Coordinates of C-alpha atoms and ligand atoms in Angstrom, one line a residue:
M25 CA -13.7 -16.5 10.9
K26 CA -13.5 -14.0 8.1
P27 CA -16.6 -13.7 6.0
R28 CA -15.7 -14.1 2.3
I29 CA -17.5 -14.2 -0.9
D30 CA -16.2 -16.8 -3.2
Q31 CA -14.3 -14.9 -5.9
P32 CA -13.0 -17.4 -8.4
S33 CA -11.6 -14.6 -10.5
H34 CA -8.7 -14.3 -8.0
S35 CA -7.4 -17.4 -9.5
E36 CA -4.5 -16.7 -11.8
V37 CA -6.1 -18.6 -14.7
T38 CA -9.2 -16.4 -15.1
P39 CA -8.0 -12.9 -15.6
K40 CA -11.4 -11.6 -16.6
P41 CA -13.0 -8.7 -14.8
F42 CA -14.6 -9.4 -11.5
Y43 CA -17.2 -7.4 -9.6
M44 CA -17.3 -6.7 -6.0
D45 CA -20.7 -5.7 -4.6
R46 CA -20.6 -4.4 -1.1
R47 CA -24.3 -5.1 -0.6
R48 CA -23.8 -8.8 -1.5
F49 CA -20.7 -9.0 0.7
L50 CA -22.6 -7.6 3.7
A51 CA -25.6 -9.8 3.1
A52 CA -23.4 -12.8 2.9
A53 CA -21.5 -11.7 6.0
A54 CA -24.7 -11.1 8.0
G55 CA -26.3 -14.3 6.8
L56 CA -23.6 -17.0 6.7
G57 CA -21.0 -16.1 9.3
A58 CA -22.9 -14.0 11.9
A59 CA -22.5 -16.6 14.7
A60 CA -18.8 -16.9 14.1
L61 CA -18.1 -13.1 13.9
S62 CA -16.5 -11.3 16.8
V63 CA -18.4 -8.5 18.5
E64 CA -15.9 -6.0 17.1
R65 CA -16.3 -7.4 13.6
I66 CA -20.1 -7.1 13.8
A67 CA -19.9 -3.5 15.0
E68 CA -17.6 -2.7 12.2
L69 CA -19.9 -4.3 9.7
L70 CA -22.9 -2.2 11.0
S71 CA -21.1 1.1 11.5
P72 CA -22.8 4.0 9.7
Q73 CA -19.7 4.4 7.4
T74 CA -20.0 0.7 6.4
R75 CA -23.7 1.1 5.7
A76 CA -22.8 4.1 3.5
Q77 CA -20.2 2.0 1.7
A78 CA -22.7 -0.8 1.2
S79 CA -24.8 1.5 -0.9
T80 CA -21.9 2.1 -3.2
K81 CA -21.3 -0.6 -5.7
L82 CA -17.6 -1.2 -5.8
Q83 CA -16.4 -2.5 -9.1
A84 CA -12.9 -3.4 -10.1
S85 CA -11.7 -5.0 -13.3
R86 CA -8.4 -6.8 -13.6
S87 CA -5.8 -4.4 -15.0
P88 CA -3.7 -5.7 -17.9
I89 CA -0.7 -4.3 -16.0
S90 CA -1.0 -7.2 -13.5
T91 CA 1.8 -9.6 -12.9
T92 CA 0.7 -13.0 -14.2
G93 CA 1.9 -16.6 -13.8
E94 CA 2.8 -16.3 -10.1
K95 CA 0.8 -17.8 -7.3
L96 CA -1.0 -15.3 -5.1
T97 CA 0.1 -15.1 -1.5
P98 CA -2.9 -16.4 0.6
Y99 CA -5.1 -13.8 2.2
Q100 CA -4.3 -15.0 5.6
D101 CA -0.6 -14.3 5.1
V102 CA -1.1 -11.0 3.4
T103 CA -3.2 -9.8 6.4
H104 CA -1.3 -11.5 9.3
Y105 CA 2.3 -10.8 8.4
N106 CA 2.6 -7.1 8.3
N107 CA 5.0 -4.2 8.8
F108 CA 2.9 -1.5 10.4
Y109 CA 5.0 0.2 13.0
E110 CA 2.2 2.4 14.2
L111 CA 0.7 -0.8 15.7
S112 CA 3.8 -2.9 16.5
T113 CA 7.3 -3.6 15.3
D114 CA 6.7 -7.3 15.0
K115 CA 4.7 -8.8 12.1
E116 CA 2.0 -10.8 13.9
T117 CA 0.8 -8.1 16.3
P118 CA -0.6 -5.6 13.8
A119 CA -3.5 -8.0 12.9
K120 CA -4.3 -8.5 16.6
L121 CA -4.4 -4.8 17.4
A122 CA -6.0 -3.7 14.2
D123 CA -9.6 -3.4 15.6
G124 CA -8.6 -0.6 17.9
F125 CA -7.7 1.6 15.0
H126 CA -10.8 3.4 13.5
S127 CA -10.0 4.0 9.9
Q128 CA -13.5 5.5 9.2
P129 CA -14.4 8.3 8.7
W130 CA -11.3 9.4 6.8
T131 CA -10.1 12.5 5.0
V132 CA -7.0 13.0 2.8
E133 CA -5.8 16.5 2.4
I134 CA -3.7 17.4 -0.7
D135 CA -1.8 20.7 -0.4
G136 CA 1.5 22.4 -1.3
M137 CA 2.4 23.2 -4.9
V138 CA -0.9 22.5 -6.5
K139 CA -3.4 24.9 -8.2
K140 CA -6.4 23.3 -6.4
P141 CA -5.6 22.2 -2.9
Q142 CA -8.4 20.0 -1.7
K143 CA -9.7 17.7 1.1
F144 CA -11.2 14.4 -0.1
D145 CA -13.4 12.3 2.2
Y146 CA -13.3 8.6 1.8
D147 CA -16.4 8.4 -0.5
S148 CA -15.1 11.0 -2.8
L149 CA -11.7 9.2 -3.0
L150 CA -13.5 6.1 -4.2
K151 CA -15.0 8.1 -7.0
V152 CA -11.8 9.6 -8.4
A153 CA -11.3 6.9 -11.0
P154 CA -12.6 3.5 -11.9
L155 CA -11.2 0.9 -9.5
E156 CA -8.8 -1.7 -10.9
E157 CA -7.4 -4.9 -9.6
R158 CA -3.7 -5.1 -10.0
V159 CA -1.6 -8.1 -9.0
Y160 CA 1.8 -6.9 -7.9
R161 CA 4.9 -8.4 -6.4
H162 CA 5.5 -6.8 -3.0
R163 CA 9.1 -7.0 -1.6
C164 CA 10.2 -5.9 1.8
V165 CA 13.9 -4.8 2.2
E166 CA 14.1 -7.5 5.0
G167 CA 14.1 -10.1 2.2
W168 CA 10.6 -11.5 2.1
S169 CA 8.1 -11.0 -0.7
M170 CA 4.4 -11.7 -1.5
V171 CA 2.2 -11.5 -4.6
I172 CA -1.0 -9.5 -3.8
P173 CA -4.1 -8.5 -5.7
W174 CA -4.6 -4.8 -4.8
T175 CA -7.6 -2.7 -5.6
G176 CA -7.1 1.0 -6.5
F177 CA -6.5 3.4 -9.3
P178 CA -3.4 5.2 -10.5
L179 CA -2.2 7.9 -8.1
K180 CA -2.0 10.1 -11.1
A181 CA -5.7 10.3 -11.4
L182 CA -5.9 11.8 -7.9
L183 CA -3.0 14.2 -8.4
D184 CA -4.6 15.4 -11.7
R185 CA -7.6 16.6 -9.6
V186 CA -5.4 19.0 -7.7
E187 CA -3.3 20.2 -10.7
P188 CA 0.3 20.1 -9.6
S189 CA 2.0 23.5 -10.4
N190 CA 5.1 23.8 -12.5
Q191 CA 7.5 24.0 -9.6
A192 CA 6.3 20.7 -8.0
R193 CA 9.1 18.1 -8.2
F194 CA 8.3 15.7 -5.3
V195 CA 5.3 14.2 -3.5
A196 CA 5.4 13.8 0.3
F197 CA 3.0 11.4 2.0
T198 CA 2.0 11.7 5.7
S199 CA 0.5 8.7 7.5
V200 CA -2.0 9.0 10.4
S201 CA -1.0 10.2 13.8
R202 CA -3.2 8.8 16.5
P203 CA -1.3 7.5 19.5
S204 CA -4.5 6.8 21.4
E205 CA -5.5 4.1 18.9
L206 CA -2.0 3.1 17.7
A207 CA 0.1 1.5 20.4
G208 CA 3.3 1.7 18.4
Q209 CA 3.0 5.5 18.2
R210 CA 3.4 5.7 22.0
R211 CA 7.0 4.7 21.5
D212 CA 9.7 6.5 19.7
V213 CA 10.6 3.7 17.3
L214 CA 10.2 6.1 14.3
N215 CA 9.7 9.9 13.9
W216 CA 6.0 10.0 13.9
P217 CA 3.9 10.5 11.9
Y218 CA 5.3 8.1 9.3
K219 CA 6.5 10.1 6.3
E220 CA 7.4 8.9 2.8
G221 CA 8.1 10.5 -0.5
L222 CA 8.4 10.0 -4.3
R223 CA 9.8 12.1 -7.1
L224 CA 6.9 13.6 -9.1
D225 CA 7.5 11.4 -12.1
E226 CA 7.5 8.3 -9.9
A227 CA 4.2 9.4 -8.4
L228 CA 2.7 9.9 -11.8
N229 CA 4.1 6.6 -13.2
P230 CA 1.1 4.4 -14.3
L231 CA 2.3 1.6 -11.9
T232 CA 1.9 3.8 -8.8
L233 CA -1.4 2.7 -7.3
F234 CA -3.6 4.7 -4.9
T235 CA -4.8 1.7 -3.1
V236 CA -8.1 1.1 -1.3
G237 CA -8.4 -2.7 -1.1
L238 CA -6.9 -6.1 -1.5
Y239 CA -8.4 -9.4 -2.6
G240 CA -11.5 -7.5 -3.6
E241 CA -12.2 -6.2 -0.1
V242 CA -11.6 -2.9 1.6
L243 CA -8.1 -2.7 3.1
P244 CA -7.9 -4.3 6.5
N245 CA -6.5 -1.9 9.1
Q246 CA -3.2 -3.7 9.4
N247 CA -2.6 -3.3 5.7
G248 CA -3.0 0.5 5.9
A249 CA -6.7 1.2 5.8
P250 CA -8.4 3.0 4.4
V251 CA -6.0 4.4 1.8
R252 CA -2.4 3.8 1.0
V253 CA 0.0 3.9 -1.9
I254 CA 1.6 0.9 -3.6
V255 CA 4.8 1.5 -5.4
P256 CA 5.7 -2.0 -6.6
W257 CA 9.3 -1.5 -8.0
K258 CA 10.4 -0.1 -4.6
Y259 CA 11.0 -1.7 -1.3
G260 CA 7.8 -2.1 0.8
F261 CA 8.5 0.8 3.1
K262 CA 8.0 3.3 0.3
S263 CA 4.4 2.3 0.1
A264 CA 3.0 4.4 2.9
K265 CA -0.1 3.2 4.8
S266 CA -3.1 5.1 6.2
I267 CA -2.3 8.3 4.4
V268 CA -3.9 11.5 5.7
K269 CA -1.9 14.1 3.7
I270 CA -0.2 14.4 0.3
T271 CA 2.0 17.4 -0.2
L272 CA 3.5 18.5 -3.5
T273 CA 6.9 20.2 -3.0
D274 CA 10.0 21.4 -4.9
K275 CA 12.4 19.8 -2.3
M276 CA 13.1 16.1 -1.7
P277 CA 10.9 15.4 1.3
A278 CA 12.2 14.0 4.6
T279 CA 11.2 10.3 5.1
S280 CA 10.9 8.5 8.4
W281 CA 13.2 5.6 7.5
N282 CA 15.8 7.9 6.1
E283 CA 15.6 10.0 9.3
A284 CA 15.9 6.9 11.4
N285 CA 19.0 5.6 9.5
A286 CA 20.2 7.5 6.5
H287 CA 23.0 4.9 5.9
E288 CA 20.5 2.1 5.5
Y289 CA 17.5 3.8 3.9
G290 CA 17.9 6.1 0.9
F291 CA 15.2 8.2 -0.7
Y292 CA 14.9 6.1 -3.9
S293 CA 14.9 2.5 -2.4
N294 CA 14.3 0.9 -5.8
V295 CA 14.4 -2.9 -5.6
N296 CA 17.9 -3.7 -6.7
P297 CA 19.6 -7.1 -6.3
Q298 CA 23.0 -5.5 -6.9
V299 CA 23.0 -3.1 -4.1
D300 CA 22.8 -4.7 -0.7
H301 CA 21.3 -3.2 2.4
P302 CA 24.0 -3.1 5.2
R303 CA 22.1 -5.8 7.1
W304 CA 20.3 -7.8 4.4
S305 CA 21.5 -9.1 1.0
Q306 CA 19.1 -7.9 -1.7
A307 CA 20.2 -10.6 -4.2
K308 CA 17.5 -13.1 -3.2
E309 CA 14.2 -13.2 -1.4
R310 CA 11.9 -15.7 0.3
R311 CA 8.4 -15.7 -1.1
I312 CA 6.1 -16.1 1.9
G313 CA 4.9 -19.7 1.9
E314 CA 7.9 -21.0 -0.1
L315 CA 10.9 -22.9 1.3
F316 CA 13.7 -21.9 -1.1
K317 CA 14.8 -18.5 -1.9
R318 CA 14.4 -17.0 -5.4
D319 CA 16.4 -14.4 -7.2
T320 CA 15.3 -10.8 -6.7
L321 CA 14.6 -9.0 -9.9
M322 CA 15.9 -5.6 -10.8
F323 CA 13.1 -3.1 -10.1
N324 CA 11.2 -6.1 -8.7
G325 CA 10.6 -7.1 -12.3
Y326 CA 9.0 -3.8 -13.4
G327 CA 11.9 -2.4 -15.3
D328 CA 10.0 -2.1 -18.5
F329 CA 7.8 0.5 -16.9
V330 CA 10.2 2.3 -14.7
A331 CA 13.9 1.9 -15.7
G332 CA 13.7 4.9 -18.0
M333 CA 13.1 7.2 -15.0
Y334 CA 16.6 6.5 -13.7
K335 CA 18.7 6.8 -16.8
G336 CA 22.0 8.4 -16.1
M337 CA 21.7 8.0 -12.3
D338 CA 24.2 6.0 -10.2
L339 CA 21.8 3.6 -8.3
R340 CA 24.6 2.8 -5.9
K341 CA 24.8 6.4 -4.8
D342 CA 21.1 7.1 -5.1
F343 CA 20.0 3.9 -3.4
Ligands
MTE421 N1 2.5 4.2 7.8 C1 3.2 3.1 7.6 N2 3.4 2.7 6.3 C2 4.2 1.6 6.0 C3 4.8 0.9 7.1 C4 4.7 1.4 8.4 O1 5.2 0.8 9.4 N3 3.8 2.5 8.6 N4 5.6 -0.2 6.8 C5 6.2 -0.3 5.5 C6 6.9 -1.6 5.2 S1 8.4 -1.7 5.8 C7 6.3 -2.5 4.4 S2 7.2 -3.9 4.0 C8 4.9 -2.4 3.9 C9 4.1 -3.6 4.4 O2 2.8 -3.6 3.8 P1 1.8 -4.8 4.1 O3 1.7 -5.0 5.6 O4 0.5 -4.4 3.5 O5 2.4 -6.0 3.4 O6 4.3 -1.2 4.3 C10 5.1 -0.1 4.4 N5 4.3 1.1 4.8
MO422 MO1 9.4 -3.5 4.6

């Protein structure tokens, strides 16, 4: 059983700020659910890194940018129906194998066309900017979607720290490479490590979230612990998980999905109901937990924030 603190603020009707206190969380976990916790879970809770985190009071306030009026996808679904090819190509297995992946300690290196290349450890990443909770729609190109309360801060705040130089035009993300802990990486299903990229203006867009948690808790391993990006107007695969490196460059970076099948996965991958993927229509989607399909929205419903970045582009060609 998963230890949880009752967080009524996750209900859509109370958009007021909520506070996540690691110390309270750990106390509750140790007190209430200890008997039901797996050995792995207890070890995780008592690891030195977790003790260090417990002394840091994590606070997040609900961002006004949040999507409202839509039912949140239950925590169980968000954390047990995953695409994380480093662990497995099916969606149920990542949660089962997640404990074998050690997402602490962690370092993210930022290099390339920046004035101040830097390495950030996990604790310093958490201090880059105040944490916000953002409820976003999350749509996979396969045709399913969820609504998830993420915790993080704008990626821009992190990039500002390293001061991108004037030549920088793109941002490349590299995910973890650790085949000893990640069974999927022992097979050639993708060009490892997982690589993704954004244009610099997309990376700096206020919607682009450097993400450290969901439902007020640190990211579960299967959701891309300990740090990932969330780019809500693009198909899910653009939101790279378990990031170890961010590189600023003047060339459009290679991405794993584009390398795997350039015909099916373009660089932009904006959610677009008018441009179908060769194997899956993008006109409709099934919200996890619902029976009937709903219409997919242009830019996943975030056009007011992002459409301006694509003025004059042919989104059929630049799909
Ligand atoms: N490193 C890495 N990042 C990844 C993936 C992956 O396999 N490896 N899958 C992508 C895909 S296809 C989707 S739909 C989302 C899924 O995120 P979730 O499991 O948190 O819902 O993560 C994306 N980021
Ligand atoms: Mo996806």
